[in-house]
CSV table of C-alpha atoms in Angstrom, one decimal:
chain,number,residue,atom,x,y,z
A,1,LEU,CA,5.5,-6.9,14.2
A,2,ILE,CA,4.3,-9.3,16.9
A,3,GLY,CA,7.2,-9.1,19.3
A,4,SER,CA,10.6,-10.7,20.1
A,5,PRO,CA,10.8,-14.4,20.8
A,6,PRO,CA,11.7,-15.7,24.3
A,7,GLY,CA,15.3,-15.0,25.3
A,8,TYR,CA,15.7,-11.9,23.2
A,9,ILE,CA,15.8,-8.3,24.3
A,10,GLY,CA,12.3,-6.8,24.4
A,11,TYR,CA,10.5,-10.1,24.8
A,12,SER,CA,8.3,-8.7,27.6
A,13,GLU,CA,7.1,-6.0,25.2
A,14,GLY,CA,4.6,-6.6,22.5
A,15,GLY,CA,5.3,-6.1,18.8
A,16,GLN,CA,5.0,-2.8,17.1
A,17,LEU,CA,1.9,-3.8,15.1
A,18,THR,CA,0.1,-5.7,17.8
A,19,GLU,CA,0.7,-3.0,20.5
A,20,GLN,CA,-0.6,-0.2,18.2
A,21,ILE,CA,-3.7,-2.2,17.3
A,22,TYR,CA,-4.2,-3.1,21.0
A,23,LYS,CA,-4.1,0.6,21.9
A,24,LYS,CA,-6.2,1.8,18.9
A,25,PRO,CA,-8.3,-1.0,17.4
A,26,HIS,CA,-10.0,1.4,15.0
A,27,THR,CA,-7.0,2.0,12.8
A,28,VAL,CA,-6.0,2.0,9.1
A,29,ILE,CA,-2.8,0.1,8.4
A,30,LEU,CA,-0.8,0.5,5.2
A,31,PHE,CA,1.6,-2.1,4.0
A,32,ASP,CA,3.4,-0.3,1.2
A,33,GLU,CA,4.9,-2.4,-1.6
A,34,ILE,CA,4.0,-5.7,0.1
A,35,GLU,CA,5.8,-7.8,-2.4
A,36,LYS,CA,9.1,-6.5,-1.0
A,37,ALA,CA,8.3,-7.7,2.5
A,38,HIS,CA,9.8,-10.8,4.2
A,39,PRO,CA,7.9,-14.0,3.2
A,40,ASP,CA,6.9,-14.6,6.8
A,41,ILE,CA,4.6,-11.5,6.7
A,42,TYR,CA,2.2,-13.4,4.5
A,43,ASN,CA,1.6,-16.0,7.2
A,44,ILE,CA,0.8,-13.2,9.7
A,45,MET,CA,-1.5,-11.6,7.1
A,46,LEU,CA,-3.3,-14.9,6.6
A,47,GLN,CA,-3.9,-15.1,10.3
A,48,ILE,CA,-5.2,-11.5,10.5
A,49,LEU,CA,-7.4,-11.8,7.4
A,50,ASP,CA,-8.8,-15.2,8.2
A,51,GLU,CA,-9.4,-15.1,12.0
A,52,GLY,CA,-9.5,-11.3,12.5
A,53,ARG,CA,-7.1,-11.7,15.4
A,54,LEU,CA,-3.5,-12.3,16.2
A,55,THR,CA,-1.6,-13.4,19.3
A,56,ASP,CA,1.6,-11.5,20.1
A,57,THR,CA,4.7,-13.1,21.7
A,58,THR,CA,3.4,-12.2,25.2
A,59,GLY,CA,0.3,-14.3,24.6
A,60,LYS,CA,-2.0,-11.3,24.4
A,61,LEU,CA,-4.9,-11.8,21.8
A,62,ILE,CA,-5.1,-8.7,19.5
A,63,ASP,CA,-8.5,-8.1,17.7
A,64,PHE,CA,-8.2,-6.8,14.2
A,65,THR,CA,-11.9,-6.9,13.3
A,66,ASN,CA,-12.2,-3.0,13.5
A,67,THR,CA,-9.0,-2.5,11.5
A,68,ILE,CA,-8.7,-1.6,7.9
A,69,ILE,CA,-5.7,-3.1,6.2
A,70,LEU,CA,-4.4,-1.7,2.9
A,71,LEU,CA,-1.7,-3.4,0.8
A,72,THR,CA,0.0,-1.7,-2.1
A,73,SER,CA,2.1,-3.3,-4.8
A,74,ASN,CA,3.8,-2.4,-8.0
A,75,LEU,CA,3.6,-5.9,-9.4
A,76,GLY,CA,3.1,-5.9,-13.2
A,77,CYS,CA,3.3,-2.1,-13.5
A,78,PRO,CA,5.3,-1.0,-16.6
A,79,LYS,CA,8.7,0.5,-15.8
A,80,ASN,CA,7.9,3.1,-18.4
A,81,TYR,CA,5.0,3.5,-20.9
A,82,ASP,CA,7.1,4.1,-24.1
A,83,ILE,CA,5.8,0.9,-25.7
A,84,TYR,CA,2.2,2.2,-25.3
A,85,LEU,CA,3.0,5.7,-26.4
A,86,LYS,CA,4.5,5.0,-29.9
A,87,ASN,CA,3.1,7.6,-32.3
A,88,LYS,CA,0.7,9.0,-29.7
A,89,ASN,CA,0.8,11.0,-26.5
A,90,TYR,CA,-1.9,9.3,-24.5
A,91,LEU,CA,-2.8,5.8,-23.2
A,92,SER,CA,-5.9,4.4,-25.0
A,93,ASN,CA,-8.5,2.3,-23.3
A,94,LEU,CA,-7.0,-0.7,-25.0
A,95,ASP,CA,-3.6,0.1,-23.5
A,96,LEU,CA,-5.1,0.5,-20.1
A,97,GLU,CA,-6.9,-2.8,-20.3
A,98,GLN,CA,-3.7,-4.5,-21.4
A,99,ILE,CA,-1.8,-3.0,-18.5
A,100,LYS,CA,-4.6,-4.1,-16.0
A,101,LYS,CA,-4.5,-7.6,-17.4
A,102,ASN,CA,-0.7,-7.7,-17.0
A,103,ILE,CA,-1.0,-6.4,-13.4
A,104,LYS,CA,-3.7,-9.0,-12.5
A,105,LEU,CA,-1.6,-11.8,-14.0
A,106,ASN,CA,1.5,-10.8,-12.0
A,107,ILE,CA,-0.5,-10.5,-8.8
A,108,ASN,CA,-2.0,-13.9,-9.3
A,109,ASN,CA,1.4,-15.4,-10.0
A,110,TYR,CA,3.2,-13.8,-7.1
A,111,PHE,CA,0.7,-14.1,-4.2
A,112,LYS,CA,-0.7,-17.3,-2.9
A,113,PRO,CA,-4.4,-17.9,-3.6
A,114,GLU,CA,-5.1,-18.2,0.1
A,115,LEU,CA,-4.1,-14.6,0.6
A,116,LEU,CA,-5.8,-13.3,-2.5
A,117,ASN,CA,-9.1,-15.0,-1.6
A,118,ARG,CA,-9.1,-13.2,1.8
A,119,LEU,CA,-8.8,-9.8,0.2
A,120,THR,CA,-12.0,-7.8,0.0
A,121,ASN,CA,-11.1,-5.9,-3.2
A,122,ILE,CA,-8.2,-5.3,-5.5
A,123,LEU,CA,-8.0,-1.8,-7.0
A,124,ILE,CA,-5.9,-1.0,-10.0
A,125,PHE,CA,-5.2,2.7,-10.5
A,126,ASN,CA,-4.7,4.2,-13.9
A,127,PRO,CA,-1.5,6.1,-14.6
A,128,LEU,CA,-1.7,9.9,-14.2
A,129,ASN,CA,-2.4,11.7,-17.4
A,130,ILE,CA,-1.2,15.2,-18.3
A,131,ASN,CA,-4.3,16.9,-16.9
A,132,ASN,CA,-3.9,15.2,-13.5
A,133,LEU,CA,-0.2,16.2,-13.5
A,134,LEU,CA,-1.1,19.8,-14.3
A,135,LEU,CA,-3.6,19.9,-11.4
A,136,ILE,CA,-1.1,18.6,-9.0
A,137,PHE,CA,1.6,20.9,-10.3
A,138,ASP,CA,-0.8,23.9,-10.0
A,139,LYS,CA,-1.7,23.0,-6.4
A,140,PHE,CA,2.0,22.9,-5.4
A,141,ILE,CA,2.7,26.2,-7.2
A,142,GLN,CA,-0.2,27.8,-5.3
A,143,GLU,CA,1.2,26.6,-2.0
A,144,LEU,CA,4.6,27.8,-2.9
A,145,LYS,CA,3.2,31.3,-3.9
A,146,ILE,CA,1.5,31.5,-0.5
A,147,LYS,CA,4.7,30.6,1.4
A,148,LEU,CA,6.8,33.0,-0.7
A,149,ASN,CA,4.1,35.8,-0.2
A,150,LEU,CA,4.4,35.4,3.5
A,151,ASN,CA,8.1,36.1,3.1
A,152,LYS,CA,7.3,39.1,0.9
A,153,ILE,CA,8.5,37.4,-2.3
A,154,ASN,CA,6.4,37.3,-5.4
A,155,ILE,CA,6.6,35.1,-8.5
A,156,ASN,CA,4.7,35.3,-11.7
């Protein structure tokens, strides 16, 4: 992310992250499933979130003040929702609150407070319900119909 150490191939080049931000400082960066990252990434994240800048291995100072950083995580999310769906086919508000509470607990246990305190916001998304899934499904079916229609194939 910040470049190779001295003596390694590519030392004279910057890192993938730092070079991209140097070229395009107004950028959105997504770190997907951050909990699976190498533990050293958290030290880099602390530097970026605290100081707003990072020095790559070539000594170049990279400014992150105009960069939006998004971190995603699945910590605390249920593997399946069967325990919530006994004798019903929807998640109640009480179920959703319990899930959110479990997610927050897992996040607080996994990440260091120094990192959590530097985050602007933590958003917890509700699981998709059947109506959301039907809308998504319908959108993909409509796109498929258009592609098939271009090839003179119709489906009903």
